[in-house]
PDB file of C-alpha atoms and ligand atoms in Angstrom:
ATOM      1  CA  UNK A  12     -15.742   1.282  14.663  1.00 87.00           C
ATOM      2  CA  UNK A  13     -15.493   2.666  11.132  1.00 95.00           C
ATOM      3  CA  UNK A  14     -16.437   0.241   8.358  1.00 97.00           C
ATOM      4  CA  UNK A  15     -14.104  -0.512   5.473  1.00 98.00           C
ATOM      5  CA  UNK A  16     -16.443   1.222   3.025  1.00 97.00           C
ATOM      6  CA  UNK A  17     -16.658   4.381   5.073  1.00 97.00           C
ATOM      7  CA  UNK A  18     -12.881   4.326   5.520  1.00 98.00           C
ATOM      8  CA  UNK A  19     -12.440   4.040   1.754  1.00 98.00           C
ATOM      9  CA  UNK A  20     -14.696   7.068   1.245  1.00 97.00           C
ATOM     10  CA  UNK A  21     -12.659   9.073   3.748  1.00 97.00           C
ATOM     11  CA  UNK A  22      -9.450   8.251   1.913  1.00 97.00           C
ATOM     12  CA  UNK A  23     -10.979   9.177  -1.435  1.00 97.00           C
ATOM     13  CA  UNK A  24     -12.227  12.475  -0.021  1.00 96.00           C
ATOM     14  CA  UNK A  25      -8.817  13.153   1.505  1.00 96.00           C
ATOM     15  CA  UNK A  26      -7.029  12.484  -1.781  1.00 97.00           C
ATOM     16  CA  UNK A  27      -9.449  14.912  -3.506  1.00 97.00           C
ATOM     17  CA  UNK A  28      -8.540  17.605  -0.962  1.00 96.00           C
ATOM     18  CA  UNK A  29      -4.845  16.896  -1.520  1.00 95.00           C
ATOM     19  CA  UNK A  30      -5.336  17.237  -5.287  1.00 96.00           C
ATOM     20  CA  UNK A  31      -7.249  20.476  -4.870  1.00 96.00           C
ATOM     21  CA  UNK A  32      -4.568  21.863  -2.570  1.00 93.00           C
ATOM     22  CA  UNK A  33      -7.040  22.380   0.286  1.00 92.00           C
ATOM     23  CA  UNK A  34      -5.725  20.747   3.440  1.00 81.00           C
ATOM     24  CA  UNK A  35      -8.214  20.291   6.284  1.00 81.00           C
ATOM     25  CA  UNK A  36      -7.387  22.179   9.462  1.00 59.00           C
ATOM     26  CA  UNK A  37      -6.982  21.082  13.065  1.00 58.00           C
ATOM     27  CA  UNK A  38      -6.057  17.459  12.589  1.00 78.00           C
ATOM     28  CA  UNK A  39      -2.523  17.977  13.884  1.00 83.00           C
ATOM     29  CA  UNK A  40      -3.413  20.462  16.636  1.00 88.00           C
ATOM     30  CA  UNK A  41      -2.182  20.253  20.266  1.00 90.00           C
ATOM     31  CA  UNK A  42      -5.789  19.582  21.303  1.00 90.00           C
ATOM     32  CA  UNK A  43      -5.949  16.570  19.040  1.00 90.00           C
ATOM     33  CA  UNK A  44      -2.573  15.396  20.323  1.00 93.00           C
ATOM     34  CA  UNK A  45      -3.874  15.544  23.900  1.00 94.00           C
ATOM     35  CA  UNK A  46      -7.040  13.636  23.001  1.00 93.00           C
ATOM     36  CA  UNK A  47      -4.974  10.882  21.440  1.00 95.00           C
ATOM     37  CA  UNK A  48      -2.508  10.468  24.303  1.00 95.00           C
ATOM     38  CA  UNK A  49      -4.841   7.982  25.978  1.00 95.00           C
ATOM     39  CA  UNK A  50      -5.627   5.885  22.901  1.00 96.00           C
ATOM     40  CA  UNK A  51      -6.080   5.628  19.154  1.00 96.00           C
ATOM     41  CA  UNK A  52      -8.606   4.324  16.676  1.00 96.00           C
ATOM     42  CA  UNK A  53      -6.994   4.650  13.235  1.00 97.00           C
ATOM     43  CA  UNK A  54      -9.646   4.091  10.559  1.00 98.00           C
ATOM     44  CA  UNK A  55      -7.309   2.562   7.948  1.00 98.00           C
ATOM     45  CA  UNK A  56      -4.044   0.682   7.740  1.00 98.00           C
ATOM     46  CA  UNK A  57      -1.778   1.696   4.881  1.00 98.00           C
ATOM     47  CA  UNK A  58       1.048  -0.540   3.709  1.00 98.00           C
ATOM     48  CA  UNK A  59       2.967   1.897   1.546  1.00 98.00           C
ATOM     49  CA  UNK A  60       6.324   2.277  -0.145  1.00 98.00           C
ATOM     50  CA  UNK A  61       9.025   4.227   1.724  1.00 98.00           C
ATOM     51  CA  UNK A  62       9.453   6.542  -1.273  1.00 98.00           C
ATOM     52  CA  UNK A  63       9.755  10.126   0.009  1.00 98.00           C
ATOM     53  CA  UNK A  64       7.201  11.323  -2.519  1.00 98.00           C
ATOM     54  CA  UNK A  65       4.358   9.119  -1.232  1.00 98.00           C
ATOM     55  CA  UNK A  66       3.667   9.922   2.442  1.00 97.00           C
ATOM     56  CA  UNK A  67       0.269   8.409   3.228  1.00 97.00           C
ATOM     57  CA  UNK A  68      -0.875  11.096   5.682  1.00 96.00           C
ATOM     58  CA  UNK A  69      -0.214  13.828   3.127  1.00 95.00           C
ATOM     59  CA  UNK A  70      -1.624  12.247  -0.051  1.00 96.00           C
ATOM     60  CA  UNK A  71      -4.801  11.319   1.871  1.00 96.00           C
ATOM     61  CA  UNK A  72      -4.877  14.581   3.855  1.00 95.00           C
ATOM     62  CA  UNK A  73      -5.127  12.927   7.264  1.00 95.00           C
ATOM     63  CA  UNK A  74      -3.900  13.947  10.689  1.00 94.00           C
ATOM     64  CA  UNK A  75      -2.720  12.519  13.983  1.00 95.00           C
ATOM     65  CA  UNK A  76      -4.367   9.252  14.937  1.00 96.00           C
ATOM     66  CA  UNK A  77      -6.077   8.663  11.581  1.00 96.00           C
ATOM     67  CA  UNK A  78      -3.864   6.153   9.790  1.00 97.00           C
ATOM     68  CA  UNK A  79      -1.849   3.147  10.915  1.00 98.00           C
ATOM     69  CA  UNK A  80       1.029   3.319   8.460  1.00 98.00           C
ATOM     70  CA  UNK A  81       3.530   0.614   7.582  1.00 98.00           C
ATOM     71  CA  UNK A  82       6.182   1.731   5.122  1.00 98.00           C
ATOM     72  CA  UNK A  83       8.772  -0.452   3.485  1.00 97.00           C
ATOM     73  CA  UNK A  84      10.612  -0.061   0.184  1.00 97.00           C
ATOM     74  CA  UNK A  85       8.520  -1.645  -2.566  1.00 97.00           C
ATOM     75  CA  UNK A  86       5.460  -2.121  -0.290  1.00 98.00           C
ATOM     76  CA  UNK A  87       6.412  -5.765   0.099  1.00 97.00           C
ATOM     77  CA  UNK A  88       4.766  -8.206   2.481  1.00 97.00           C
ATOM     78  CA  UNK A  89       7.078 -10.047   4.881  1.00 96.00           C
ATOM     79  CA  UNK A  90       5.994 -11.562   8.226  1.00 96.00           C
ATOM     80  CA  UNK A  91       6.483  -8.306  10.150  1.00 96.00           C
ATOM     81  CA  UNK A  92       4.102  -6.503   7.768  1.00 97.00           C
ATOM     82  CA  UNK A  93       1.450  -9.203   8.193  1.00 97.00           C
ATOM     83  CA  UNK A  94       1.914  -8.926  11.951  1.00 97.00           C
ATOM     84  CA  UNK A  95       1.529  -5.150  11.855  1.00 98.00           C
ATOM     85  CA  UNK A  96      -1.752  -5.418   9.922  1.00 98.00           C
ATOM     86  CA  UNK A  97      -3.024  -8.025  12.386  1.00 97.00           C
ATOM     87  CA  UNK A  98      -2.014  -5.781  15.275  1.00 97.00           C
ATOM     88  CA  UNK A  99      -4.031  -2.797  14.023  1.00 97.00           C
ATOM     89  CA  UNK A 100      -7.032  -4.960  13.124  1.00 97.00           C
ATOM     90  CA  UNK A 101      -7.124  -6.698  16.499  1.00 97.00           C
ATOM     91  CA  UNK A 102      -6.155  -3.850  18.827  1.00 97.00           C
ATOM     92  CA  UNK A 103      -7.833  -0.907  17.186  1.00 97.00           C
ATOM     93  CA  UNK A 104     -10.576  -2.489  15.066  1.00 96.00           C
ATOM     94  CA  UNK A 105      -9.090  -1.072  11.857  1.00 98.00           C
ATOM     95  CA  UNK A 106     -11.168  -2.604   9.038  1.00 98.00           C
ATOM     96  CA  UNK A 107      -9.622  -1.232   5.869  1.00 98.00           C
ATOM     97  CA  UNK A 108      -6.143  -2.166   4.669  1.00 98.00           C
ATOM     98  CA  UNK A 109      -4.669  -0.398   1.643  1.00 98.00           C
ATOM     99  CA  UNK A 110      -1.548  -1.550  -0.156  1.00 98.00           C
ATOM    100  CA  UNK A 111      -0.310   1.739  -1.620  1.00 98.00           C
ATOM    101  CA  UNK A 112       2.226   1.434  -4.401  1.00 98.00           C
ATOM    102  CA  UNK A 113       3.149   4.147  -6.867  1.00 98.00           C
ATOM    103  CA  UNK A 114       4.214   4.833 -10.433  1.00 98.00           C
ATOM    104  CA  UNK A 115       7.929   4.551 -11.211  1.00 97.00           C
ATOM    105  CA  UNK A 116       8.627   2.632  -7.995  1.00 98.00           C
ATOM    106  CA  UNK A 117      12.411   2.367  -7.673  1.00 97.00           C
ATOM    107  CA  UNK A 118      12.285  -1.083  -6.116  1.00 96.00           C
ATOM    108  CA  UNK A 119      10.214  -2.415  -9.006  1.00 97.00           C
ATOM    109  CA  UNK A 120      12.630  -0.822 -11.484  1.00 96.00           C
ATOM    110  CA  UNK A 121      15.601  -2.318  -9.608  1.00 94.00           C
ATOM    111  CA  UNK A 122      13.964  -5.743  -9.649  1.00 95.00           C
ATOM    112  CA  UNK A 123      13.358  -5.595 -13.411  1.00 95.00           C
ATOM    113  CA  UNK A 124      16.994  -4.598 -13.900  1.00 93.00           C
ATOM    114  CA  UNK A 125      18.174  -7.350 -11.607  1.00 91.00           C
ATOM    115  CA  UNK A 126      16.210 -10.005 -13.511  1.00 91.00           C
ATOM    116  CA  UNK A 127      17.558  -8.799 -16.844  1.00 89.00           C
ATOM    117  CA  UNK A 128      21.130  -8.376 -15.655  1.00 87.00           C
ATOM    118  CA  UNK A 129      22.011  -9.786 -12.254  1.00 83.00           C
ATOM    119  CA  UNK A 130      24.395  -7.753 -10.125  1.00 81.00           C
ATOM    120  CA  UNK A 131      26.967  -9.666  -8.145  1.00 79.00           C
ATOM    121  CA  UNK A 132      27.495  -7.517  -5.115  1.00 78.00           C
ATOM    122  CA  UNK A 133      23.958  -6.700  -4.069  1.00 80.00           C
ATOM    123  CA  UNK A 134      23.646  -6.659  -0.289  1.00 89.00           C
ATOM    124  CA  UNK A 135      21.815  -9.558   1.283  1.00 90.00           C
ATOM    125  CA  UNK A 136      19.350  -7.170   2.898  1.00 92.00           C
ATOM    126  CA  UNK A 137      18.437  -5.403  -0.320  1.00 90.00           C
ATOM    127  CA  UNK A 138      18.213  -8.775  -2.037  1.00 90.00           C
ATOM    128  CA  UNK A 139      15.582  -9.851   0.486  1.00 92.00           C
ATOM    129  CA  UNK A 140      13.361  -7.034  -0.798  1.00 94.00           C
ATOM    130  CA  UNK A 141      14.033  -7.641  -4.498  1.00 92.00           C
ATOM    131  CA  UNK A 142      13.394 -11.358  -4.038  1.00 93.00           C
ATOM    132  CA  UNK A 143       9.896 -10.594  -2.745  1.00 95.00           C
ATOM    133  CA  UNK A 144       9.085  -8.421  -5.753  1.00 96.00           C
ATOM    134  CA  UNK A 145      10.619 -10.760  -8.318  1.00 95.00           C
ATOM    135  CA  UNK A 146       7.856 -13.432  -8.555  1.00 95.00           C
ATOM    136  CA  UNK A 147       5.165 -10.846  -9.339  1.00 94.00           C
ATOM    137  CA  UNK A 148       7.097  -9.113 -12.133  1.00 95.00           C
ATOM    138  CA  UNK A 149       9.107 -11.978 -13.637  1.00 94.00           C
ATOM    139  CA  UNK A 150       6.234 -13.431 -15.743  1.00 95.00           C
ATOM    140  CA  UNK A 151       5.814 -10.052 -17.476  1.00 96.00           C
ATOM    141  CA  UNK A 152       9.282 -10.369 -18.983  1.00 93.00           C
ATOM    142  CA  UNK A 153       8.208 -13.396 -20.986  1.00 93.00           C
ATOM    143  CA  UNK A 154       5.173 -11.548 -22.383  1.00 94.00           C
ATOM    144  CA  UNK A 155       4.967  -9.021 -25.228  1.00 95.00           C
ATOM    145  CA  UNK A 156       5.485  -6.287 -22.637  1.00 94.00           C
ATOM    146  CA  UNK A 157       9.219  -6.897 -22.732  1.00 91.00           C
ATOM    147  CA  UNK A 158       9.330  -4.925 -25.985  1.00 94.00           C
ATOM    148  CA  UNK A 159       7.700  -1.867 -24.385  1.00 95.00           C
ATOM    149  CA  UNK A 160       9.749  -0.636 -21.391  1.00 94.00           C
ATOM    150  CA  UNK A 161       7.211   1.972 -20.214  1.00 95.00           C
ATOM    151  CA  UNK A 162       4.245  -0.385 -20.300  1.00 97.00           C
ATOM    152  CA  UNK A 163       6.382  -3.039 -18.658  1.00 97.00           C
ATOM    153  CA  UNK A 164       7.072  -0.796 -15.663  1.00 97.00           C
ATOM    154  CA  UNK A 165       3.402   0.243 -15.382  1.00 97.00           C
ATOM    155  CA  UNK A 166       2.244  -3.368 -15.366  1.00 98.00           C
ATOM    156  CA  UNK A 167       5.027  -4.439 -12.996  1.00 98.00           C
ATOM    157  CA  UNK A 168       4.061  -1.768 -10.440  1.00 98.00           C
ATOM    158  CA  UNK A 169       0.439  -2.935 -10.476  1.00 98.00           C
ATOM    159  CA  UNK A 170       1.388  -6.605 -10.360  1.00 98.00           C
ATOM    160  CA  UNK A 171       3.548  -5.970  -7.305  1.00 98.00           C
ATOM    161  CA  UNK A 172       0.691  -4.136  -5.550  1.00 98.00           C
ATOM    162  CA  UNK A 173      -1.831  -6.877  -6.374  1.00 98.00           C
ATOM    163  CA  UNK A 174       0.484  -9.613  -5.152  1.00 97.00           C
ATOM    164  CA  UNK A 175       1.099  -7.786  -1.866  1.00 97.00           C
ATOM    165  CA  UNK A 176      -2.659  -7.326  -1.364  1.00 98.00           C
ATOM    166  CA  UNK A 177      -3.229 -10.991  -2.119  1.00 97.00           C
ATOM    167  CA  UNK A 178      -0.504 -12.006   0.334  1.00 97.00           C
ATOM    168  CA  UNK A 179      -2.223 -10.015   3.061  1.00 97.00           C
ATOM    169  CA  UNK A 180      -5.608 -11.560   2.246  1.00 97.00           C
ATOM    170  CA  UNK A 181      -4.175 -15.058   2.493  1.00 95.00           C
ATOM    171  CA  UNK A 182      -1.101 -14.434   4.616  1.00 86.00           C
ATOM    172  CA  UNK A 183      -2.476 -15.432   7.985  1.00 94.00           C
ATOM    173  CA  UNK A 184      -5.288 -17.322   9.638  1.00 96.00           C
ATOM    174  CA  UNK A 185      -6.130 -14.239  11.692  1.00 96.00           C
ATOM    175  CA  UNK A 186      -6.623 -12.002   8.662  1.00 97.00           C
ATOM    176  CA  UNK A 187      -8.542 -14.654   6.691  1.00 97.00           C
ATOM    177  CA  UNK A 188     -10.968 -15.015   9.568  1.00 97.00           C
ATOM    178  CA  UNK A 189     -11.429 -11.282   9.923  1.00 97.00           C
ATOM    179  CA  UNK A 190     -12.112 -10.983   6.182  1.00 97.00           C
ATOM    180  CA  UNK A 191     -14.725 -13.776   6.430  1.00 97.00           C
ATOM    181  CA  UNK A 192     -16.411 -12.686   9.634  1.00 97.00           C
ATOM    182  CA  UNK A 193     -15.562  -9.133  10.607  1.00 96.00           C
ATOM    183  CA  UNK A 194     -15.669  -6.997   7.492  1.00 97.00           C
ATOM    184  CA  UNK A 195     -11.930  -6.621   7.038  1.00 98.00           C
ATOM    185  CA  UNK A 196     -11.169  -5.442   3.497  1.00 98.00           C
ATOM    186  CA  UNK A 197      -7.772  -5.430   1.762  1.00 98.00           C
ATOM    187  CA  UNK A 198      -7.495  -3.288  -1.376  1.00 98.00           C
ATOM    188  CA  UNK A 199      -4.650  -2.330  -3.687  1.00 98.00           C
ATOM    189  CA  UNK A 200      -4.073   1.240  -4.871  1.00 98.00           C
ATOM    190  CA  UNK A 201      -1.573   3.051  -7.056  1.00 98.00           C
ATOM    191  CA  UNK A 202      -0.480   6.627  -6.425  1.00 98.00           C
ATOM    192  CA  UNK A 203       0.580   8.542  -9.518  1.00 98.00           C
ATOM    193  CA  UNK A 204       3.691  10.639  -8.938  1.00 98.00           C
ATOM    194  CA  UNK A 205       2.689  12.649 -12.001  1.00 98.00           C
ATOM    195  CA  UNK A 206      -0.937  13.521 -11.117  1.00 98.00           C
ATOM    196  CA  UNK A 207      -1.204  12.943  -7.357  1.00 98.00           C
ATOM    197  CA  UNK A 208      -4.248  10.723  -7.920  1.00 98.00           C
ATOM    198  CA  UNK A 209      -4.671   7.507  -5.922  1.00 98.00           C
ATOM    199  CA  UNK A 210      -6.401   4.848  -8.040  1.00 98.00           C
ATOM    200  CA  UNK A 211      -7.965   2.055  -5.985  1.00 98.00           C
ATOM    201  CA  UNK A 212      -7.834  -0.681  -8.604  1.00 98.00           C
ATOM    202  CA  UNK A 213      -7.653  -3.984  -6.742  1.00 98.00           C
ATOM    203  CA  UNK A 214     -10.209  -5.667  -4.494  1.00 97.00           C
ATOM    204  CA  UNK A 215     -12.646  -2.737  -4.241  1.00 96.00           C
ATOM    205  CA  UNK A 216     -16.281  -3.895  -3.902  1.00 90.00           C
ATOM    206  CA  UNK A 217     -18.149  -3.202  -7.162  1.00 82.00           C
ATOM    207  CA  UNK A 218     -21.010  -1.323  -5.539  1.00 70.00           C
ATOM    208  CA  UNK A 219     -18.637   0.591  -3.254  1.00 51.00           C
TER     209      UNK A 219
HETATM  210 ZN1   ZN B 330       8.486   2.744  -4.338  1.00 81.99          ZN
END
């Protein structure tokens, strides 16, 4: 089993390779595919946004069998996301969970717009996503940030990531126990569309 700290190092190394434009070879080869047909041991679970510009395997330079990826617009946490994280942790021993949001997230922008000017005909399904983002960004609109649209979006993106990470940490008995007893670690990270850098800013151990 790969510890959360080691997993975090692997992701950081992978993001450095992505930034440098040097992809590692072999990780998607037919040989690797054959090896994995009988089982998997992904070393990290990524709960990321569906945004086409933030594919976890690419921005962390990983291959087949490396990451257990859950993608949903706005990297929100609903019961099926909690269940997916539990599944990977219990079945495959995956010890690191990363909530991966990104700059200029369209769902966060849509939520800010919705709070400021409600639309009448929003679909019920889309509303279910916006409603999960709303509580983490709404308080920002009563702060001084409301006068600075760019800063508001930056803070809202991070708030949404932190709230999702917190929901995973406290979202189920199973995950709470694994955090207490089995070294499960949930961290929040923001990918910059502009620079390609992933900044792990939430829940990372100080000496790690
Ligand atoms: Zn997004």
